[in-house]
Short mmCIF file of C-alpha atoms and ligand atoms in Angstrom, two decimals:
data_model
loop_
_atom_site.label_atom_id
_atom_site.label_comp_id
_atom_site.label_asym_id
_atom_site.label_seq_id
_atom_site.Cartn_x
_atom_site.Cartn_y
_atom_site.Cartn_z
CA MET A 1457 -0.10 28.13 37.46
CA SER A 1458 -2.05 26.82 34.81
CA THR A 1459 -2.19 23.65 33.16
CA PRO A 1460 -1.19 23.31 29.35
CA HIS A 1461 -3.64 23.27 27.06
CA PRO A 1462 -4.92 19.97 25.85
CA LEU A 1463 -3.03 18.43 22.43
CA SER A 1464 -4.63 19.45 19.21
CA VAL A 1465 -7.69 17.81 17.28
CA TRP A 1466 -5.04 16.04 14.98
CA ALA A 1467 -2.91 14.66 17.94
CA GLN A 1468 -5.87 13.41 19.72
CA ASN A 1469 -7.97 11.93 16.38
CA VAL A 1470 -4.96 10.37 14.78
CA SER A 1471 -4.83 6.15 15.37
CA PRO A 1472 -1.24 4.87 14.95
CA SER A 1473 -0.90 2.25 12.54
CA PRO A 1474 -2.29 -0.77 13.80
CA THR A 1475 -0.14 -2.79 11.12
CA LEU A 1476 3.24 -1.47 12.32
CA ALA A 1477 1.88 -1.63 16.17
CA ILE A 1478 1.46 -5.66 15.47
CA ASP A 1479 4.92 -6.23 13.73
CA ALA A 1480 6.38 -4.16 16.62
CA LYS A 1481 5.02 -6.52 19.19
CA ALA A 1482 5.83 -10.00 17.47
CA LYS A 1483 9.52 -8.09 16.79
CA ALA A 1484 9.32 -7.87 20.79
CA LEU A 1485 8.52 -11.11 21.39
CA MET A 1486 11.43 -12.39 18.87
CA ALA A 1487 13.48 -10.50 20.88
CA ALA A 1488 12.83 -11.79 23.99
CA GLY A 1489 13.19 -15.65 22.61
CA GLU A 1490 10.10 -16.38 21.26
CA ASP A 1491 9.52 -18.49 18.66
CA VAL A 1492 7.41 -16.16 16.42
CA CYS A 1493 5.81 -16.81 13.07
CA SER A 1494 4.93 -13.52 12.02
CA PHE A 1495 3.00 -12.75 8.67
CA ALA A 1496 2.58 -8.98 10.05
CA ALA A 1497 4.94 -7.72 8.01
CA GLY A 1498 4.17 -5.05 5.28
CA GLU A 1499 7.92 -5.12 3.42
CA PRO A 1500 9.52 -7.82 1.35
CA ASP A 1501 11.85 -10.11 3.14
CA PHE A 1502 14.96 -9.70 0.63
CA ASP A 1503 17.63 -6.65 0.91
CA THR A 1504 17.65 -3.74 -1.48
CA PRO A 1505 19.88 -5.00 -4.60
CA GLU A 1506 23.67 -4.53 -4.38
CA PHE A 1507 23.46 -1.90 -7.25
CA ILE A 1508 20.43 0.38 -5.97
CA LYS A 1509 22.97 0.25 -2.44
CA ASP A 1510 26.20 0.71 -4.87
CA ALA A 1511 24.55 3.50 -6.66
CA ALA A 1512 23.68 5.46 -3.37
CA ILE A 1513 26.93 4.83 -1.74
CA ALA A 1514 28.72 6.32 -4.44
CA ALA A 1515 26.65 9.44 -4.40
CA LEU A 1516 27.09 9.86 -0.60
CA LYS A 1517 30.81 9.52 -1.48
CA SER A 1518 30.83 12.11 -3.96
CA GLY A 1519 28.96 14.88 -2.04
CA LYS A 1520 25.50 14.20 -2.66
CA THR A 1521 24.64 15.45 1.04
CA LYS A 1522 23.01 18.61 0.49
CA TYR A 1523 19.26 19.88 0.17
CA ALA A 1524 18.28 18.78 -3.58
CA ALA A 1525 15.53 20.72 -5.29
CA THR A 1526 12.05 19.84 -3.38
CA PRO A 1527 10.39 17.46 -6.29
CA GLY A 1528 13.12 15.51 -6.55
CA ILE A 1529 16.69 15.46 -8.58
CA GLU A 1530 15.84 15.95 -11.80
CA PRO A 1531 17.30 12.87 -13.45
CA LEU A 1532 15.34 11.15 -10.99
CA ARG A 1533 12.08 13.10 -12.47
CA VAL A 1534 13.14 12.18 -15.99
CA ALA A 1535 13.47 8.85 -15.11
CA VAL A 1536 10.41 8.36 -13.26
CA ALA A 1537 8.35 9.88 -16.25
CA ALA A 1538 10.32 7.56 -19.24
CA ARG A 1539 9.52 4.46 -17.26
CA TYR A 1540 5.56 5.63 -16.98
CA ALA A 1541 5.91 6.06 -21.15
CA THR A 1542 7.77 2.92 -21.62
CA GLU A 1543 5.64 0.58 -19.33
CA TYR A 1544 2.10 2.20 -19.89
CA GLY A 1545 2.24 4.91 -22.55
CA TYR A 1546 1.58 7.57 -20.29
CA LYS A 1547 3.52 10.45 -21.38
CA ILE A 1548 4.22 13.24 -18.28
CA ALA A 1549 6.63 16.04 -18.67
CA PRO A 1550 8.94 15.79 -15.95
CA SER A 1551 7.77 18.56 -13.94
CA GLN A 1552 4.02 16.45 -12.86
CA VAL A 1553 6.65 13.83 -10.87
CA VAL A 1554 7.14 15.20 -7.56
CA VAL A 1555 9.57 12.57 -5.30
CA SER A 1556 8.93 12.55 -1.44
CA PRO A 1557 9.99 10.62 1.53
CA GLY A 1558 8.11 7.77 0.81
CA GLY A 1559 4.56 7.11 -0.85
CA LYS A 1560 2.84 7.24 2.27
CA PHE A 1561 3.97 11.20 2.39
CA SER A 1562 3.15 10.98 -1.74
CA CYS A 1563 -0.71 9.93 -0.60
CA TYR A 1564 -0.93 12.57 2.07
CA LEU A 1565 -0.13 15.74 -0.71
CA GLY A 1566 -2.29 14.10 -2.86
CA ILE A 1567 -5.17 14.14 -0.47
CA LEU A 1568 -4.09 17.35 0.83
CA ALA A 1569 -3.82 19.13 -2.78
CA VAL A 1570 -7.17 18.09 -3.43
CA CYS A 1571 -9.21 17.87 -0.60
CA ASN A 1572 -10.70 21.01 1.42
CA PRO A 1573 -12.19 20.67 5.33
CA GLY A 1574 -15.64 18.91 5.08
CA ASP A 1575 -15.07 17.23 1.56
CA GLU A 1576 -15.74 13.51 1.70
CA ALA A 1577 -13.17 10.99 0.33
CA ILE A 1578 -15.05 8.03 -0.30
CA ILE A 1579 -12.44 4.90 0.81
CA PRO A 1580 -13.28 1.25 -0.17
CA ALA A 1581 -12.92 -1.13 2.31
CA PRO A 1582 -11.20 -3.04 3.39
CA TYR A 1583 -8.26 -0.27 2.91
CA TRP A 1584 -4.68 0.56 3.50
CA VAL A 1585 -4.62 1.97 7.15
CA SER A 1586 -3.19 5.44 6.48
CA TYR A 1587 -5.67 6.89 3.80
CA PRO A 1588 -8.74 7.44 6.63
CA GLU A 1589 -6.63 8.97 8.45
CA MET A 1590 -4.81 10.87 6.34
CA VAL A 1591 -8.25 12.13 4.92
CA LYS A 1592 -9.13 13.62 8.81
CA LEU A 1593 -5.46 15.57 8.96
CA ALA A 1594 -6.86 17.10 5.78
CA GLY A 1595 -10.19 18.22 7.68
CA ALA A 1596 -12.25 16.10 5.05
CA VAL A 1597 -14.35 13.12 5.87
CA PRO A 1598 -13.73 9.34 5.12
CA LYS A 1599 -16.57 7.40 3.41
CA PHE A 1600 -16.25 4.01 3.40
CA VAL A 1601 -17.71 1.46 1.64
CA LEU A 1602 -17.43 -2.27 2.42
CA CYS A 1603 -16.13 -4.77 -0.34
CA ASP A 1604 -16.53 -7.97 1.32
CA ASP A 1605 -15.00 -11.52 -0.46
CA LYS A 1606 -18.02 -12.21 -2.18
CA ALA A 1607 -17.23 -9.00 -4.21
CA GLY A 1608 -13.38 -9.91 -4.50
CA PHE A 1609 -12.78 -7.12 -2.15
CA LYS A 1610 -13.39 -4.39 -5.38
CA LEU A 1611 -15.90 -2.12 -5.44
CA THR A 1612 -18.67 -2.20 -7.96
CA PRO A 1613 -20.23 0.41 -10.21
CA ALA A 1614 -23.36 0.85 -8.20
CA GLN A 1615 -21.93 1.06 -5.04
CA LEU A 1616 -19.63 4.36 -5.82
CA GLU A 1617 -22.41 5.36 -7.52
CA ALA A 1618 -24.49 5.34 -4.40
CA ALA A 1619 -22.03 6.82 -2.06
CA ILE A 1620 -21.20 10.02 -3.90
CA THR A 1621 -23.20 12.82 -2.47
CA PRO A 1622 -22.44 16.59 -3.43
CA LYS A 1623 -19.26 16.56 -1.16
CA THR A 1624 -17.80 14.01 -2.63
CA ARG A 1625 -14.29 14.96 -4.04
CA LEU A 1626 -12.03 12.11 -3.72
CA LEU A 1627 -12.26 8.61 -4.61
CA ILE A 1628 -9.08 6.63 -2.98
CA LEU A 1629 -8.43 3.07 -5.15
CA CYS A 1630 -5.45 0.86 -4.37
CA SER A 1631 -4.66 -2.12 -6.83
CA PRO A 1632 -2.89 -4.49 -6.48
CA SER A 1633 -4.90 -3.86 -2.62
CA ASN A 1634 -3.18 -3.86 0.84
CA PRO A 1635 -4.64 -5.26 2.56
CA SER A 1636 -6.56 -8.19 0.33
CA GLY A 1637 -4.22 -8.18 -2.81
CA ALA A 1638 -7.07 -8.18 -4.86
CA ILE A 1639 -6.44 -6.74 -8.61
CA TYR A 1640 -9.25 -4.42 -10.57
CA THR A 1641 -9.25 -5.52 -14.27
CA ARG A 1642 -8.98 -2.90 -16.66
CA ALA A 1643 -12.51 -3.01 -17.37
CA GLU A 1644 -13.59 -2.63 -13.46
CA LEU A 1645 -11.67 0.37 -13.58
CA ALA A 1646 -13.11 2.27 -16.63
CA ALA A 1647 -16.19 1.65 -15.16
CA ILE A 1648 -15.02 3.04 -12.02
CA ALA A 1649 -13.41 5.88 -13.96
CA GLU A 1650 -16.62 6.83 -15.99
CA ILE A 1651 -18.39 7.44 -13.00
CA CYS A 1652 -15.52 9.35 -11.58
CA VAL A 1653 -15.43 11.73 -14.72
CA ARG A 1654 -19.06 11.84 -14.74
CA HIS A 1655 -19.55 13.44 -11.01
CA ASN A 1656 -16.40 15.34 -11.46
CA LEU A 1657 -14.15 13.34 -8.86
CA TYR A 1658 -10.66 13.53 -8.05
CA VAL A 1659 -8.82 9.90 -8.06
CA LEU A 1660 -5.83 9.03 -5.92
CA SER A 1661 -5.00 5.37 -7.52
CA ASP A 1662 -2.00 3.95 -5.54
CA GLU A 1663 -0.15 1.98 -7.32
CA MET A 1664 2.51 1.11 -5.15
CA TYR A 1665 2.39 -2.70 -5.84
CA GLU A 1666 2.00 -2.40 -9.82
CA HIS A 1667 4.46 -4.97 -10.48
CA LEU A 1668 3.92 -7.39 -7.81
CA ILE A 1669 1.29 -9.17 -9.85
CA TYR A 1670 1.11 -12.78 -10.77
CA ASP A 1671 -0.62 -15.55 -12.81
CA GLY A 1672 -0.60 -13.36 -15.80
CA HIS A 1673 -2.23 -10.05 -14.99
CA GLN A 1674 -1.39 -6.97 -16.41
CA PRO A 1675 -0.91 -3.65 -14.43
CA VAL A 1676 -3.18 -0.88 -15.24
CA ASN A 1677 -2.48 2.93 -14.97
CA PHE A 1678 -5.46 4.58 -13.95
CA ALA A 1679 -4.76 7.80 -15.52
CA MET A 1680 -4.15 6.04 -18.69
CA LEU A 1681 -7.81 4.87 -18.68
CA GLY A 1682 -8.98 8.17 -20.64
CA ALA A 1683 -7.95 12.09 -21.15
CA GLU A 1684 -10.82 13.24 -18.93
CA VAL A 1685 -9.59 10.72 -16.52
CA GLU A 1686 -5.84 11.52 -16.36
CA LYS A 1687 -7.02 15.34 -15.52
CA ARG A 1688 -8.55 13.90 -12.57
CA THR A 1689 -6.08 11.53 -11.57
CA ILE A 1690 -3.30 11.24 -8.53
CA THR A 1691 -0.87 8.22 -9.46
CA VAL A 1692 1.30 7.04 -6.10
CA ALA A 1693 3.74 4.68 -6.64
CA GLY A 1694 7.28 4.43 -5.46
CA PHE A 1695 10.55 2.16 -4.33
CA SER A 1696 9.63 0.34 -1.54
CA LYS A 1697 7.88 -2.65 -2.98
CA THR A 1698 9.24 -3.55 -6.06
CA TYR A 1699 12.88 -2.69 -5.10
CA SER A 1700 12.86 -3.80 -1.46
CA MET A 1701 13.71 -0.34 -0.51
CA THR A 1702 11.31 0.41 2.47
CA GLY A 1703 13.75 2.22 4.80
CA TRP A 1704 14.72 4.53 2.09
CA ARG A 1705 11.89 6.13 2.05
CA LEU A 1706 11.23 6.92 -1.31
CA GLY A 1707 7.92 7.61 -3.00
CA THR A 1708 6.26 9.02 -6.42
CA LEU A 1709 3.53 11.23 -6.97
CA VAL A 1710 2.55 11.70 -10.96
CA ALA A 1711 -0.49 14.34 -11.19
CA PRO A 1712 -1.36 17.15 -13.86
CA ALA A 1713 1.13 20.12 -13.90
CA PRO A 1714 -1.56 22.33 -11.10
CA ILE A 1715 -1.89 19.54 -8.76
CA ALA A 1716 2.19 18.01 -9.22
CA LYS A 1717 3.17 21.99 -8.39
CA ALA A 1718 0.90 22.11 -5.50
CA CYS A 1719 2.07 18.57 -4.27
CA ALA A 1720 5.63 20.06 -4.49
CA GLU A 1721 4.92 23.35 -2.71
CA LEU A 1722 3.02 21.52 0.33
CA GLN A 1723 6.60 19.50 0.47
CA SER A 1724 8.68 22.25 0.43
CA GLN A 1725 6.76 23.64 3.56
CA MET A 1726 6.31 19.83 5.29
CA SER A 1727 9.62 17.94 4.41
CA SER A 1728 11.71 19.72 1.65
CA ASN A 1729 13.53 16.84 -0.54
CA ALA A 1730 13.55 13.09 0.10
CA THR A 1731 17.35 12.42 1.38
CA THR A 1732 19.70 13.78 -1.76
CA PHE A 1733 21.63 10.52 -1.89
CA ALA A 1734 19.04 8.16 -1.61
CA GLN A 1735 17.34 9.29 -4.70
CA TYR A 1736 20.59 8.38 -6.71
CA GLY A 1737 19.91 4.78 -5.36
CA ALA A 1738 16.45 4.63 -7.13
CA LEU A 1739 17.82 6.52 -10.33
CA ALA A 1740 19.59 3.01 -10.17
CA ALA A 1741 16.81 0.99 -10.44
CA LEU A 1742 15.05 2.89 -12.40
CA THR A 1743 18.20 3.10 -15.09
CA GLU A 1744 19.87 -0.31 -14.87
CA LYS A 1745 17.04 -2.12 -16.17
CA ALA A 1746 18.40 -5.65 -16.60
CA LYS A 1747 19.61 -5.73 -12.90
CA ALA A 1748 16.08 -4.52 -11.77
CA VAL A 1749 14.56 -6.97 -13.77
CA ALA A 1750 16.67 -9.98 -12.22
CA ALA A 1751 16.08 -8.86 -8.55
CA LEU A 1752 12.43 -8.40 -8.87
CA THR A 1753 12.15 -11.83 -10.84
CA GLU A 1754 13.62 -13.67 -8.33
CA MET A 1755 11.59 -11.12 -5.63
CA LYS A 1756 8.46 -12.31 -7.31
CA THR A 1757 9.07 -15.75 -7.96
CA ALA A 1758 9.42 -16.44 -4.35
CA PHE A 1759 6.06 -14.18 -3.62
CA ASP A 1760 4.30 -16.26 -5.98
CA ARG A 1761 5.31 -19.76 -4.79
CA ARG A 1762 4.83 -19.21 -1.37
CA ARG A 1763 1.28 -17.21 -2.56
CA LYS A 1764 0.05 -20.34 -3.67
CA TYR A 1765 1.14 -22.22 -1.20
CA LEU A 1766 -0.18 -20.29 1.74
CA HIS A 1767 -3.73 -20.08 -0.35
CA ALA A 1768 -3.60 -23.97 -0.30
CA GLU A 1769 -3.02 -24.66 2.94
CA LEU A 1770 -5.83 -22.05 4.49
CA ASN A 1771 -8.26 -23.62 2.46
CA LYS A 1772 -7.58 -26.75 4.19
CA ILE A 1773 -8.34 -25.49 7.42
CA PRO A 1774 -11.70 -26.30 8.59
CA GLY A 1775 -13.89 -22.85 8.95
CA VAL A 1776 -11.25 -20.71 6.81
CA SER A 1777 -12.27 -19.38 3.34
CA CYS A 1778 -9.42 -17.47 1.57
CA LEU A 1779 -9.31 -16.31 -2.31
CA LEU A 1780 -6.43 -16.51 -4.67
CA ALA A 1781 -5.35 -12.86 -4.54
CA GLY A 1782 -3.58 -12.06 -7.62
CA GLY A 1783 -1.22 -8.98 -6.58
CA ALA A 1784 1.12 -7.39 -3.74
CA PHE A 1785 2.34 -9.98 -1.00
CA TYR A 1786 -1.10 -10.49 1.20
CA LEU A 1787 -3.88 -13.32 1.48
CA PHE A 1788 -7.00 -12.10 3.48
CA PRO A 1789 -8.86 -15.09 5.06
CA ASN A 1790 -12.18 -14.66 5.95
CA ILE A 1791 -12.36 -16.73 9.44
CA SER A 1792 -15.82 -15.14 10.69
CA SER A 1793 -17.18 -18.34 11.07
CA PHE A 1794 -15.36 -18.99 14.67
CA GLY A 1795 -17.74 -16.38 15.95
CA LEU A 1796 -14.75 -14.42 17.34
CA LYS A 1797 -14.17 -10.64 16.77
CA ASP A 1798 -10.67 -10.70 14.33
CA VAL A 1799 -8.88 -8.71 17.15
CA GLU A 1800 -9.61 -10.97 19.69
CA PHE A 1801 -8.87 -14.35 17.27
CA CYS A 1802 -5.29 -12.40 16.58
CA ALA A 1803 -4.66 -11.98 20.03
CA LYS A 1804 -5.23 -15.88 21.14
CA LEU A 1805 -3.39 -16.74 17.84
CA LEU A 1806 -0.15 -14.60 18.95
CA GLU A 1807 -0.83 -15.69 23.05
CA ARG A 1808 -1.28 -19.71 22.02
CA GLU A 1809 0.42 -20.10 18.98
CA LYS A 1810 3.01 -17.30 18.60
CA VAL A 1811 1.35 -16.67 15.13
CA ALA A 1812 1.12 -12.97 14.42
CA ALA A 1813 -1.63 -12.06 11.60
CA VAL A 1814 -3.48 -8.30 12.03
CA PRO A 1815 -6.81 -8.42 12.04
CA GLY A 1816 -9.28 -7.34 9.27
CA SER A 1817 -11.13 -4.89 11.26
CA ALA A 1818 -7.92 -2.59 11.51
CA PHE A 1819 -8.57 -2.08 8.06
CA GLY A 1820 -12.01 -1.89 7.65
CA ALA A 1821 -13.56 -5.45 7.31
CA GLU A 1822 -14.18 -7.32 10.42
CA GLY A 1823 -13.84 -11.08 10.12
CA TYR A 1824 -10.42 -11.54 8.08
CA LEU A 1825 -6.96 -11.74 9.09
CA ARG A 1826 -4.10 -10.02 6.80
CA LEU A 1827 -1.52 -12.38 6.53
CA SER A 1828 1.49 -11.55 4.90
CA TYR A 1829 3.64 -13.54 2.47
CA ALA A 1830 6.89 -11.71 2.67
CA THR A 1831 8.77 -14.15 4.83
CA SER A 1832 10.31 -17.19 4.50
CA ASP A 1833 8.91 -20.67 3.02
CA GLU A 1834 9.87 -22.17 6.30
CA ILE A 1835 8.06 -19.66 8.61
CA ILE A 1836 4.82 -19.65 6.24
CA ALA A 1837 4.99 -23.44 6.75
CA LYS A 1838 5.49 -23.68 10.45
CA GLY A 1839 2.92 -20.26 10.93
CA VAL A 1840 -0.09 -22.24 8.79
CA VAL A 1841 0.54 -25.45 10.64
CA ARG A 1842 0.18 -23.40 14.00
CA LEU A 1843 -3.04 -21.56 12.36
CA ALA A 1844 -4.51 -24.73 11.81
CA ARG A 1845 -3.85 -26.11 15.20
CA PHE A 1846 -5.49 -23.21 16.75
CA CYS A 1847 -8.87 -22.99 14.54
CA ALA A 1848 -9.13 -26.74 15.33
CA GLY A 1849 -8.84 -25.40 19.12
CA LEU A 1850 -11.67 -23.06 18.38
CA LYS A 1851 -13.59 -25.37 17.03
CA LYS A 1852 -14.48 -27.65 19.77
C1 PLP B 1090 -0.92 0.42 -0.36
C2 PLP B 1090 0.33 1.36 0.17
N1 PLP B 1090 0.02 2.25 -0.45
C3 PLP B 1090 1.52 3.26 0.21
C4 PLP B 1090 2.83 2.72 1.30
C5 PLP B 1090 3.60 3.18 1.31
O1 PLP B 1090 4.62 2.92 1.29
P1 PLP B 1090 6.05 3.73 1.82
O2 PLP B 1090 6.90 2.67 2.42
O3 PLP B 1090 6.91 4.17 0.41
O4 PLP B 1090 5.96 4.96 2.54
C6 PLP B 1090 2.36 1.33 1.83
C7 PLP B 1090 3.05 1.01 2.46
O5 PLP B 1090 2.72 -0.20 3.11
C8 PLP B 1090 1.12 0.70 1.04
O6 PLP B 1090 0.97 -0.54 1.67
#
């Protein structure tokens, strides 16, 4: 009898998501009766609006329970195209839209569609945890560029130029950013876009948090920065964050026709269509605009209040400094003055004070914490007091 072969390089090399792992650990402690303050969540603490649920229930009851067209039900692709036209003046055909089982899968399809084995993909750090793993699963090579708090966590044109090699095929951008909450201005994106066009790079523009922006910032659609930019841009967005539909698993990808077609074909072999009746819920989110705006406004008002509060409280803690991020639902304070690795900092924080936070190194930026304020005002208030006490203990 021979021993079974080792698992594939794909299976051996993939790292499990650290954010999901910490969230799971915090939830397990809570289930065991511990009073945990978790800042680890990557999802809104609001339920999906009722009108969206009702639309999906109606679809389910009326028999929308079969396979659907791989790239999405036609009315949803039409509605996604219409919303890009209305929100950004980005005019696309419904055939350029691919609806996938989650924005995560949309990102993966986009990467698979344009990266060959050995190609390089530039990923500004801090980055969303899945990008490097997806690039590696495509056989390509992630090239990280550290963008620290002094740079507002944003890639500069000079950094991008310096990172480009003849093998660079793709730049992955995320604005508003998970984990830093940073938002690029239109001028900053235009400068990056000009370089991408000049070096003929594709751009995966992850706009998952486009509607969660504060302080009067306006969302920018990267593809709309010029005709040459549009030809090279894959836009990912979805329903998870804007409509609090994380468990529904619905994401969207918009790209030039040949890329969208390739993504649909890849999806046809990897997952088939996103859940059919769930897509009818998403359709309601896009077409019942007044209800959608009301739900989003309520959520954003709460996030904005918490963001300002948490930011002010963090900056009162000696040794902690935190930028006021303009988007998403995360703050990314710098804790490097404590002289502890961030992984150790987070482990001790959970152990001593029952506060869950994700270390910056999980996102490629050592010396920071990612704190999600997609949790109640009470937990934020209690958690920040504990964090302050923990930090004071470290300073002694
Ligand atoms: C930056 C970013 N992109 C994509 C996604 C994927 O979202 P989904 O839950 O729709 O797969 C997430 C979710 O955390 C995210 O933070």
